[in-house]
Every structure is written in structure tokens, then in C-alpha cells.
């Protein structure tokens, strides 16, 4: 296994997908810790608005690029975080072939870059590799139950193939790669039209429209607040001994979708009702991480309770709604390396 000793302490970190929800928080954290950060993003689901707080930072730069194309970034690179991939089911299903390309070709391009640079690598994998799990809670040694021909497969199988690439690079001693299996994470900077449950429910509650529950609402998810998740990704990057197995990162408190709807309605004080829509094909029935490995190997566990994280996220969406007309009214957008800021593309 390569030593990639450069990766501890402040250095240069590439964050692929850094303009997205998780990636922008990660960029911010790394800058705070003294790193130089290069965000690589094609703005498929990312937003320039997510980078507003970073754009003037002396150690931050943006490369607008699709990771499906080989990356010719030069200079010293110490760490690469690969978060580039649409994560919301409607978004990754909108162009399934591109999703598969991003997961497979994109990850391969970044692994090649990591090998050339002797950089340490963290791959953002997903609990979706467990499919509709028959084991509950899910441990990392569970091989999963994925329908490889269904509408979610471009993402689930793409991420599984990406994990395969990562572990082959590791076994061949080419890159010091670590894999995080991320469970549903939420927080400020999710896109309001992203389609995922927490943003949907909050936006609907604030607009006074019914919360859309797919199926009967009995399916479960376990929701992790973004700051906890970012802390976990960084711990996985920084831990000296490579775990050499994927690590679940998520909050093990499990909720039904109906329970989440009630919590959001209570927290927003909204009188929106609920409307029941058909359950999407292959929607996993339940999901909850076993995080024993993360606790033991990284000394990591989440600390933000759902009620608290929801309140922060609701404040963000309220603020966004209030800011929206003002922003469009205030003249031309700021610019970072040719990319207009504050646009929600
Ligand atoms: P997101 O959609 O907000 O961010 C993804 C970012 O990747 C966006 O900025 C997008 O523009 C960029 N991107 C997509 N395809 C790209 C490509 N081909 N080239 C360059 N950039 C590209 O999603 P997120 O919630 O921030 O998720 C980030 C990562 O974490 C994803 O890889 C996702 O699979 C993984 N993940 C997230 C969750 C979660 O609950 N948020 C759960 C499991 C896994
Ligand atoms: N969901 C829902 N209403 C929505 C959006 C999602 O009931 O408006 C359900 C969805 O069917 C799934 C769960 O909430 O069972 C989580 O969906 P999300 O898209 O957030 O993530 P994933 O399915 O990838 O875990």
C-alpha cells in the first residue's frame, strides 16, 4: 500500500463535486483548517450560490470541468475527495448514462490523478450499494440487494463499480484510497428543487403546500446532519492506518417517512397537510447504518440530533426564500473564474 504521507496536515485538496451540497461544506471546512482547496465541478447539480462564502478566499480556486474527461491538473496535490455525482434520485435518473459515466470513468480519472500525484483519496460511496437491504441495520460486510436493471441502477451499480475500482487501485498499491458509504445526509445548501425528502418537505411546508409522501410513508431512512458527515469524511481522510474496507457514515437514528413529515410540520409550524403519491420503483423499504466501524477506527459518531439539524435547515430555507427577490433585484452577479455567482444553475 502506498504511504502517501503528504496527506496529513494542511496541503492541497481537490474536492470533485465541491459546488454541491456536501462538497461546498467540505471545501469550507478544509479552508478553515488551512488547506488550499481546488473545487472541480461541472455544475450539473451544484450551484455557484453554494460557493459565495468561498469565492474570495485566497486559498480557494474553481475548475469548471466534467470529471468524465481526464484531468490534467498540475502541481502538488495531497488529497482528493471524490464527491462528484448527482445524489438525488430524480437528478441521477434524468441522465442515467451520464451518471454511470461519472461514477465509473469519472472515478477512474480521479484515481489516475491521485496515483500520478501520490495523493490520498476518499471516495463518496453510498448506502445505495445495499439496495433494498435484507440485513438491518446494514453493516459494511453486507453485499447488498440491488436490482441491476432498474431505474436506480445507474447510481447504485455505478457507485458499486466505483468501489471496485477503488479497491483494485488499493490492492495494486497504486493509491491510498478510502471509501465512505454515506447514508442520507441533509442540511443547508441542498437545492430547493433537488427532489430529496428533507428539502422537499421543508420547501413544501414553508409554501403551505401538502407534503408529498411516496407510498404509505412506512419506509424508513436515517438522517445525518451535514456537519457530522463532513467531520466523518475528514476523519477517514486523516486516519493514518487505511481501514482497507468501506466505512459507513450516517446517523443510526431511524425514522419512518411519516414521522419525518410530522417533525417537519411541527418544526415549521405549518398547516400543510400530506398527499400520498405512488412509491417509486425499487425504493428501499428501510435503511439504518451500523456505525461500529466508524466509531472504532475513526473515533467518529454523529452528534447533531434530527430535531436540531432540521431547525437549522429550516432557517436556511426561510432565509433563502426571503433573499430570493432581493438577489434578483441587485444588479449583475459576482464572478469567479468566469462563472457567475448566485445563480442556481
Ligand atoms: P449534489 O448533487 O448536491 O452534489 C454533487 C456535485 O457533483 C454537484 O456539484 C454536481 O454539479 C457535481 N457533479 C455531478 N456530476 C459531475 C461530473 N460528471 N463532473 C463534475 N462534477 C459533477 O449531491 P451531494 O448530496 O452533495 O452528494 C455528494 C456526493 O456524496 C455524491 O457523490 C453522492 O453520491 C454522495 N452521497 C450523498 C448522500 C447524501 O445524502 N447527500 C448520500 C450518499 C452518498
Ligand atoms: N420521498 C417521499 N417524498 C418526497 C421525496 C422522497 O416520500 O417528496 C421518499 C422516497 O420515496 C424515499 C425516501 O423518501 O423512500 C427518501 O428519499 P430520497 O430521495 O431523499 O433519498 P433515497 O431514496 O435516495 O434514500
Short mmCIF file of C-alpha atoms and ligand atoms in Angstrom, two decimals:
data_model
loop_
_atom_site.label_atom_id
_atom_site.label_comp_id
_atom_site.label_asym_id
_atom_site.label_seq_id
_atom_site.Cartn_x
_atom_site.Cartn_y
_atom_site.Cartn_z
CA UNK A 1 0.00 0.00 0.00
CA UNK A 2 1.41 3.45 -0.88
CA UNK A 3 2.26 5.59 2.09
CA UNK A 4 1.04 8.94 0.64
CA UNK A 5 2.49 10.62 3.70
CA UNK A 6 1.70 14.05 2.26
CA UNK A 7 -1.94 13.81 3.20
CA UNK A 8 -1.78 14.77 6.87
CA UNK A 9 -1.59 18.42 7.88
CA UNK A 10 -2.60 21.31 5.66
CA UNK A 11 -1.91 20.85 1.96
CA UNK A 12 -3.72 20.98 -1.36
CA UNK A 13 -7.04 19.19 -1.55
CA UNK A 14 -9.09 18.60 -4.67
CA UNK A 15 -12.82 18.42 -3.99
CA UNK A 16 -14.61 17.00 -7.02
CA UNK A 17 -18.27 17.94 -6.70
CA UNK A 18 -17.27 20.85 -4.47
CA UNK A 19 -20.09 23.09 -5.71
CA UNK A 20 -22.71 20.63 -4.50
CA UNK A 21 -24.43 20.34 -1.15
CA UNK A 22 -21.88 18.20 0.74
CA UNK A 23 -18.90 19.34 -1.34
CA UNK A 24 -19.34 23.04 -0.57
CA UNK A 25 -19.42 22.35 3.18
CA UNK A 26 -16.33 20.19 2.82
CA UNK A 27 -14.50 22.94 0.89
CA UNK A 28 -15.35 25.37 3.65
CA UNK A 29 -14.11 23.04 6.39
CA UNK A 30 -10.84 22.35 4.58
CA UNK A 31 -10.19 26.07 4.04
CA UNK A 32 -10.81 26.67 7.75
CA UNK A 33 -8.20 24.01 8.53
CA UNK A 34 -5.60 25.79 6.39
CA UNK A 35 -5.74 23.72 3.18
CA UNK A 36 -5.57 25.06 -0.33
CA UNK A 37 -8.77 23.86 -1.99
CA UNK A 38 -9.41 23.25 -5.67
CA UNK A 39 -13.08 22.63 -6.42
CA UNK A 40 -13.71 20.67 -9.62
CA UNK A 41 -17.33 20.71 -10.74
CA UNK A 42 -19.44 20.73 -13.90
CA UNK A 43 -22.43 22.37 -12.13
CA UNK A 44 -24.80 19.59 -13.11
CA UNK A 45 -26.50 19.75 -9.70
CA UNK A 46 -24.12 22.13 -7.95
CA UNK A 47 -24.80 25.83 -7.62
CA UNK A 48 -22.48 28.79 -7.82
CA UNK A 49 -24.53 30.18 -4.93
CA UNK A 50 -23.04 27.42 -2.73
CA UNK A 51 -19.59 28.95 -3.27
CA UNK A 52 -20.45 32.53 -2.38
CA UNK A 53 -18.76 32.36 1.01
CA UNK A 54 -15.59 30.88 -0.56
CA UNK A 55 -15.16 32.87 -3.73
CA UNK A 56 -12.81 35.50 -2.36
CA UNK A 57 -10.73 33.14 -0.29
CA UNK A 58 -7.06 33.30 -1.29
CA UNK A 59 -6.62 29.52 -0.98
CA UNK A 60 -9.74 28.59 -2.99
CA UNK A 61 -9.96 28.02 -6.71
CA UNK A 62 -12.56 26.62 -9.03
CA UNK A 63 -12.07 24.45 -12.09
CA UNK A 64 -15.24 24.03 -14.12
CA UNK A 65 -14.84 20.56 -15.56
CA UNK A 66 -16.68 17.28 -16.06
CA UNK A 67 -14.70 14.51 -14.33
CA UNK A 68 -15.64 12.12 -17.16
CA UNK A 69 -12.82 13.85 -19.08
CA UNK A 70 -9.25 13.10 -17.98
CA UNK A 71 -7.95 15.69 -15.52
CA UNK A 72 -4.63 17.33 -16.31
CA UNK A 73 -4.32 19.31 -13.09
CA UNK A 74 -0.69 20.17 -12.38
CA UNK A 75 1.22 20.92 -9.21
CA UNK A 76 1.24 19.37 -5.80
CA UNK A 77 -1.93 17.56 -4.77
CA UNK A 78 -2.13 15.95 -1.32
CA UNK A 79 -5.73 14.83 -1.03
CA UNK A 80 -8.57 14.10 -3.44
CA UNK A 81 -12.18 13.83 -2.28
CA UNK A 82 -14.47 12.47 -4.99
CA UNK A 83 -17.98 13.74 -4.31
CA UNK A 84 -18.87 14.43 -7.93
CA UNK A 85 -22.16 12.77 -8.80
CA UNK A 86 -25.79 13.81 -8.67
CA UNK A 87 -27.20 12.25 -5.50
CA UNK A 88 -30.93 12.86 -5.70
CA UNK A 89 -32.90 10.05 -7.41
CA UNK A 90 -34.74 12.31 -9.90
CA UNK A 91 -31.49 14.08 -10.74
CA UNK A 92 -29.30 10.99 -11.24
CA UNK A 93 -32.08 9.28 -13.21
CA UNK A 94 -32.50 12.29 -15.53
CA UNK A 95 -29.40 11.21 -17.50
CA UNK A 96 -28.62 7.68 -16.30
CA UNK A 97 -25.82 7.07 -18.80
CA UNK A 98 -24.02 10.20 -17.65
CA UNK A 99 -24.49 9.10 -14.03
CA UNK A 100 -22.83 5.76 -14.81
CA UNK A 101 -20.05 7.53 -16.71
CA UNK A 102 -19.47 9.89 -13.80
CA UNK A 103 -19.27 7.03 -11.32
CA UNK A 104 -17.00 4.81 -13.41
CA UNK A 105 -14.99 6.98 -15.85
CA UNK A 106 -15.01 9.98 -13.52
CA UNK A 107 -13.76 7.97 -10.55
CA UNK A 108 -11.13 6.30 -12.74
CA UNK A 109 -9.87 9.69 -13.96
CA UNK A 110 -9.58 10.94 -10.39
CA UNK A 111 -7.87 7.75 -9.22
CA UNK A 112 -5.35 8.15 -12.06
CA UNK A 113 -4.75 11.72 -10.94
CA UNK A 114 -4.29 10.55 -7.34
CA UNK A 115 -1.79 7.91 -8.45
CA UNK A 116 0.21 10.43 -10.51
CA UNK A 117 0.22 12.88 -7.59
CA UNK A 118 0.68 10.31 -4.82
CA UNK A 119 -2.37 11.86 -3.19
CA UNK A 120 -4.61 10.22 -0.65
CA UNK A 121 -8.14 9.56 -1.97
CA UNK A 122 -11.58 9.47 -0.35
CA UNK A 123 -14.48 8.18 -2.41
CA UNK A 124 -18.03 9.24 -1.56
CA UNK A 125 -19.91 5.98 -1.94
CA UNK A 126 -23.42 5.44 -0.69
CA UNK A 127 -25.80 3.32 1.36
CA UNK A 128 -27.49 2.69 -2.01
CA UNK A 129 -24.89 -0.04 -2.60
CA UNK A 130 -27.03 -2.06 -0.14
CA UNK A 131 -30.07 -1.64 -2.46
CA UNK A 132 -33.28 -2.74 -0.75
CA UNK A 133 -31.44 -4.35 2.15
CA UNK A 134 -32.33 -7.71 3.62
CA UNK A 135 -29.93 -7.09 6.52
CA UNK A 136 -30.91 -4.49 9.10
CA UNK A 137 -29.12 -2.37 10.24
CA UNK A 138 -26.62 -2.51 7.41
CA UNK A 139 -23.04 -3.49 8.16
CA UNK A 140 -20.18 -2.98 5.73
CA UNK A 141 -19.75 -6.72 5.16
CA UNK A 142 -23.29 -6.99 3.73
CA UNK A 143 -23.11 -7.37 -0.08
CA UNK A 144 -26.46 -5.77 -0.74
CA UNK A 145 -29.60 -6.37 -2.76
CA UNK A 146 -29.54 -4.14 -5.84
CA UNK A 147 -31.72 -4.53 -8.93
CA UNK A 148 -29.06 -4.10 -11.61
CA UNK A 149 -31.56 -3.30 -14.40
CA UNK A 150 -33.90 -0.92 -12.57
CA UNK A 151 -34.10 2.88 -12.75
CA UNK A 152 -31.86 3.36 -9.68
CA UNK A 153 -29.16 1.05 -11.04
CA UNK A 154 -27.22 3.78 -12.87
CA UNK A 155 -26.38 5.20 -9.45
CA UNK A 156 -26.34 2.08 -7.26
CA UNK A 157 -24.36 -0.04 -9.71
CA UNK A 158 -22.24 2.95 -10.76
CA UNK A 159 -21.22 3.50 -7.15
CA UNK A 160 -20.62 -0.22 -6.68
CA UNK A 161 -18.33 -0.26 -9.73
CA UNK A 162 -16.55 2.83 -8.38
CA UNK A 163 -15.90 0.97 -5.13
CA UNK A 164 -14.48 -1.92 -7.18
CA UNK A 165 -12.08 0.47 -8.92
CA UNK A 166 -11.06 2.00 -5.59
CA UNK A 167 -10.24 -1.35 -4.01
CA UNK A 168 -8.36 -2.56 -7.10
CA UNK A 169 -6.22 0.60 -7.00
CA UNK A 170 -5.62 -0.05 -3.32
CA UNK A 171 -4.80 -3.76 -3.75
CA UNK A 172 -2.38 -2.96 -6.59
CA UNK A 173 -0.62 -0.45 -4.35
CA UNK A 174 -1.34 2.42 -6.73
CA UNK A 175 -3.31 4.77 -4.46
CA UNK A 176 -4.04 5.15 -0.78
CA UNK A 177 -7.82 5.08 -1.25
CA UNK A 178 -10.56 5.08 1.38
CA UNK A 179 -14.29 4.58 0.79
CA UNK A 180 -17.13 6.18 2.77
CA UNK A 181 -20.63 4.74 2.42
CA UNK A 182 -22.74 7.79 3.13
CA UNK A 183 -26.30 7.45 4.43
CA UNK A 184 -28.99 10.11 3.84
CA UNK A 185 -27.50 13.47 4.77
CA UNK A 186 -29.31 16.81 4.90
CA UNK A 187 -28.71 20.44 5.76
CA UNK A 188 -28.34 23.95 4.36
CA UNK A 189 -27.39 24.23 0.65
CA UNK A 190 -29.50 21.33 -0.55
CA UNK A 191 -31.15 22.68 -3.69
CA UNK A 192 -34.79 23.54 -3.10
CA UNK A 193 -35.83 21.65 -6.26
CA UNK A 194 -33.40 18.81 -5.65
CA UNK A 195 -36.18 16.26 -5.09
CA UNK A 196 -34.78 14.66 -1.93
CA UNK A 197 -37.05 14.23 1.01
CA UNK A 198 -35.76 16.75 3.57
CA UNK A 199 -35.58 19.67 1.12
CA UNK A 200 -38.92 18.69 -0.43
CA UNK A 201 -40.72 18.54 2.93
CA UNK A 202 -39.25 21.81 4.19
CA UNK A 203 -39.92 23.73 0.97
CA UNK A 204 -43.46 22.34 0.82
CA UNK A 205 -44.14 23.18 4.49
CA UNK A 206 -42.92 26.74 4.09
CA UNK A 207 -45.01 27.19 0.95
CA UNK A 208 -48.10 25.80 2.71
CA UNK A 209 -48.49 23.01 0.17
CA UNK A 210 -49.11 19.37 1.07
CA UNK A 211 -46.08 17.21 1.89
CA UNK A 212 -45.66 14.59 -0.83
CA UNK A 213 -45.38 11.15 0.75
CA UNK A 214 -44.41 8.41 -1.67
CA UNK A 215 -46.09 5.13 -0.80
CA UNK A 216 -47.71 4.82 2.64
CA UNK A 217 -44.85 6.55 4.48
CA UNK A 218 -43.82 3.44 6.39
CA UNK A 219 -40.42 3.17 4.66
CA UNK A 220 -37.51 4.32 6.83
CA UNK A 221 -34.34 6.36 6.48
CA UNK A 222 -31.73 7.56 8.99
CA UNK A 223 -30.78 11.22 8.61
CA UNK A 224 -27.32 12.65 9.26
CA UNK A 225 -26.66 16.37 9.60
CA UNK A 226 -24.11 17.76 7.15
CA UNK A 227 -21.52 18.97 9.69
CA UNK A 228 -21.36 15.49 11.24
CA UNK A 229 -20.90 13.94 7.82
CA UNK A 230 -18.12 16.33 6.78
CA UNK A 231 -16.32 15.58 10.04
CA UNK A 232 -16.56 11.87 9.18
CA UNK A 233 -15.16 12.32 5.65
CA UNK A 234 -12.22 14.31 7.00
CA UNK A 235 -11.58 11.73 9.74
CA UNK A 236 -11.49 9.00 7.09
CA UNK A 237 -9.01 11.02 5.02
CA UNK A 238 -6.81 11.84 8.02
CA UNK A 239 -6.71 8.47 9.80
CA UNK A 240 -3.17 7.18 9.43
CA UNK A 241 -3.98 3.50 9.05
CA UNK A 242 -6.01 2.81 5.90
CA UNK A 243 -9.14 0.87 7.00
CA UNK A 244 -8.96 -1.07 3.68
CA UNK A 245 -12.71 -1.67 3.88
CA UNK A 246 -15.63 0.69 3.20
CA UNK A 247 -16.83 2.66 6.23
CA UNK A 248 -20.49 3.54 6.86
CA UNK A 249 -21.02 7.21 7.73
CA UNK A 250 -24.51 8.11 8.86
CA UNK A 251 -26.76 8.69 11.82
CA UNK A 252 -28.19 5.45 13.17
CA UNK A 253 -31.45 7.02 14.45
CA UNK A 254 -34.12 5.63 12.13
CA UNK A 255 -37.39 7.36 11.21
CA UNK A 256 -40.33 6.44 9.02
CA UNK A 257 -41.08 8.95 6.29
CA UNK A 258 -44.41 9.75 8.03
CA UNK A 259 -42.52 10.53 11.26
CA UNK A 260 -40.22 12.86 9.36
CA UNK A 261 -43.23 14.63 7.81
CA UNK A 262 -44.72 15.20 11.28
CA UNK A 263 -41.42 16.53 12.62
CA UNK A 264 -41.07 19.00 9.73
CA UNK A 265 -44.67 20.17 10.10
CA UNK A 266 -44.16 20.70 13.83
CA UNK A 267 -40.83 22.49 13.42
CA UNK A 268 -42.13 24.86 10.73
CA UNK A 269 -45.48 25.39 12.43
CA UNK A 270 -47.01 24.74 9.01
CA UNK A 271 -50.62 23.72 8.48
CA UNK A 272 -49.77 21.90 5.24
CA UNK A 273 -51.37 18.50 5.01
CA UNK A 274 -49.90 15.42 3.37
CA UNK A 275 -50.60 13.96 -0.04
CA UNK A 276 -49.86 10.35 -0.86
CA UNK A 277 -48.25 9.51 -4.20
CA UNK A 278 -47.09 6.18 -5.68
CA UNK A 279 -43.87 4.71 -4.30
CA UNK A 280 -41.07 4.96 -6.92
CA UNK A 281 -39.78 1.69 -8.39
CA UNK A 282 -37.14 -0.10 -6.28
CA UNK A 283 -37.43 2.43 -3.42
CA UNK A 284 -35.59 0.80 -0.48
CA UNK A 285 -38.00 -0.14 2.31
CA UNK A 286 -35.70 0.60 5.22
CA UNK A 287 -32.23 1.83 5.94
CA UNK A 288 -30.12 2.35 9.04
CA UNK A 289 -26.35 2.25 9.31
CA UNK A 290 -24.34 0.15 11.69
CA UNK A 291 -21.54 2.60 12.52
CA UNK A 292 -19.46 0.38 14.81
CA UNK A 293 -16.51 0.51 12.40
CA UNK A 294 -16.56 4.31 12.13
CA UNK A 295 -16.69 4.55 15.92
CA UNK A 296 -13.83 2.11 16.39
CA UNK A 297 -11.49 3.02 13.50
CA UNK A 298 -12.15 6.76 13.16
CA UNK A 299 -13.39 7.65 16.63
CA UNK A 300 -16.35 9.20 14.79
CA UNK A 301 -20.02 9.37 15.55
CA UNK A 302 -22.70 11.92 14.71
CA UNK A 303 -23.71 14.42 17.37
CA UNK A 304 -26.48 16.59 15.87
CA UNK A 305 -30.00 15.33 16.67
CA UNK A 306 -32.51 15.42 13.80
CA UNK A 307 -34.70 17.99 15.56
CA UNK A 308 -31.74 20.41 15.86
CA UNK A 309 -30.47 19.84 12.31
CA UNK A 310 -33.96 20.31 10.92
CA UNK A 311 -34.30 23.67 12.70
CA UNK A 312 -31.03 24.91 11.19
CA UNK A 313 -32.05 23.69 7.75
CA UNK A 314 -35.48 25.28 8.03
CA UNK A 315 -33.86 28.61 8.98
CA UNK A 316 -31.68 28.32 5.86
CA UNK A 317 -34.64 27.73 3.55
CA UNK A 318 -36.64 30.54 5.19
CA UNK A 319 -33.70 32.89 4.63
CA UNK A 320 -33.29 31.74 1.05
CA UNK A 321 -36.93 32.39 0.34
CA UNK A 322 -36.63 35.87 1.88
CA UNK A 323 -33.39 36.64 -0.04
CA UNK A 324 -34.59 35.44 -3.41
CA UNK A 325 -36.38 38.53 -4.77
CA UNK A 326 -33.71 40.83 -3.29
CA UNK A 327 -30.94 38.92 -5.08
CA UNK A 328 -32.52 39.13 -8.48
CA UNK A 329 -33.09 42.81 -7.93
CA UNK A 330 -29.46 43.63 -7.08
CA UNK A 331 -27.73 44.19 -10.38
CA UNK A 332 -25.19 41.86 -12.01
CA UNK A 333 -23.89 38.71 -10.37
CA UNK A 334 -20.36 38.44 -8.95
CA UNK A 335 -17.95 36.33 -10.99
CA UNK A 336 -15.44 33.64 -10.06
CA UNK A 337 -13.15 32.43 -12.82
CA UNK A 338 -15.75 33.08 -15.47
CA UNK A 339 -18.60 31.51 -13.52
CA UNK A 340 -21.45 33.82 -12.48
CA UNK A 341 -22.16 33.57 -8.75
CA UNK A 342 -25.55 33.47 -7.06
CA UNK A 343 -27.16 31.70 -9.98
CA UNK A 344 -28.88 28.43 -9.18
CA UNK A 345 -27.84 26.51 -12.22
P1 LIG B 1 -25.08 17.17 -5.03
O1 LIG B 1 -25.87 16.76 -6.22
O2 LIG B 1 -25.51 18.36 -4.26
O3 LIG B 1 -23.55 17.39 -5.41
C1 LIG B 1 -22.91 16.67 -6.42
C2 LIG B 1 -21.93 17.63 -7.12
O4 LIG B 1 -21.23 16.91 -8.13
C3 LIG B 1 -22.63 18.79 -7.82
O5 LIG B 1 -21.98 20.00 -7.56
C4 LIG B 1 -22.54 18.42 -9.30
O6 LIG B 1 -22.58 19.54 -10.15
C5 LIG B 1 -21.23 17.67 -9.34
N1 LIG B 1 -21.13 16.72 -10.46
C6 LIG B 1 -22.02 15.78 -10.83
N2 LIG B 1 -21.54 15.10 -11.88
C7 LIG B 1 -20.32 15.62 -12.17
C8 LIG B 1 -19.35 15.35 -13.16
N3 LIG B 1 -19.52 14.38 -14.08
N4 LIG B 1 -18.22 16.11 -13.19
C9 LIG B 1 -18.03 17.11 -12.28
N5 LIG B 1 -18.92 17.40 -11.31
C10 LIG B 1 -20.05 16.66 -11.27
O7 LIG B 1 -25.03 15.88 -4.08
P2 LIG B 1 -24.50 15.73 -2.59
O8 LIG B 1 -25.64 15.38 -1.74
O9 LIG B 1 -23.64 16.86 -2.22
O10 LIG B 1 -23.62 14.41 -2.74
C11 LIG B 1 -22.22 14.47 -2.90
C12 LIG B 1 -21.65 13.07 -3.02
O11 LIG B 1 -21.98 12.30 -1.86
C13 LIG B 1 -22.21 12.29 -4.23
O12 LIG B 1 -21.15 11.56 -4.80
C14 LIG B 1 -23.21 11.36 -3.62
O13 LIG B 1 -23.33 10.18 -4.36
C15 LIG B 1 -22.63 11.11 -2.23
N6 LIG B 1 -23.71 10.79 -1.29
C16 LIG B 1 -24.51 11.78 -0.79
C17 LIG B 1 -25.54 11.43 0.07
C18 LIG B 1 -26.44 12.47 0.67
O14 LIG B 1 -27.38 12.09 1.37
N7 LIG B 1 -26.23 13.74 0.47
C19 LIG B 1 -25.75 10.09 0.42
C20 LIG B 1 -24.92 9.12 -0.14
C21 LIG B 1 -23.89 9.48 -0.98
N1 LIG B 2 -39.78 10.57 -0.50
C1 LIG B 2 -41.07 10.98 -0.23
N2 LIG B 2 -41.45 12.21 -0.66
C2 LIG B 2 -40.63 13.06 -1.32
C3 LIG B 2 -39.29 12.65 -1.59
C4 LIG B 2 -38.91 11.39 -1.17
O1 LIG B 2 -41.86 10.25 0.39
O2 LIG B 2 -41.06 14.17 -1.67
C5 LIG B 2 -39.35 9.25 -0.01
C6 LIG B 2 -38.67 8.37 -1.04
O3 LIG B 2 -39.63 7.59 -1.73
C7 LIG B 2 -37.77 7.52 -0.16
C8 LIG B 2 -37.39 8.46 0.98
O4 LIG B 2 -38.36 9.49 0.98
O5 LIG B 2 -38.48 6.44 0.39
C9 LIG B 2 -36.01 9.10 0.82
O6 LIG B 2 -35.95 9.66 -0.47
P1 LIG B 2 -34.71 10.50 -1.00
O7 LIG B 2 -34.96 10.76 -2.45
O8 LIG B 2 -34.46 11.65 -0.13
O9 LIG B 2 -33.44 9.54 -0.82
P2 LIG B 2 -33.17 7.99 -1.12
O10 LIG B 2 -34.40 7.32 -1.66
O11 LIG B 2 -32.08 8.02 -2.12
O12 LIG B 2 -32.79 7.45 0.19
#
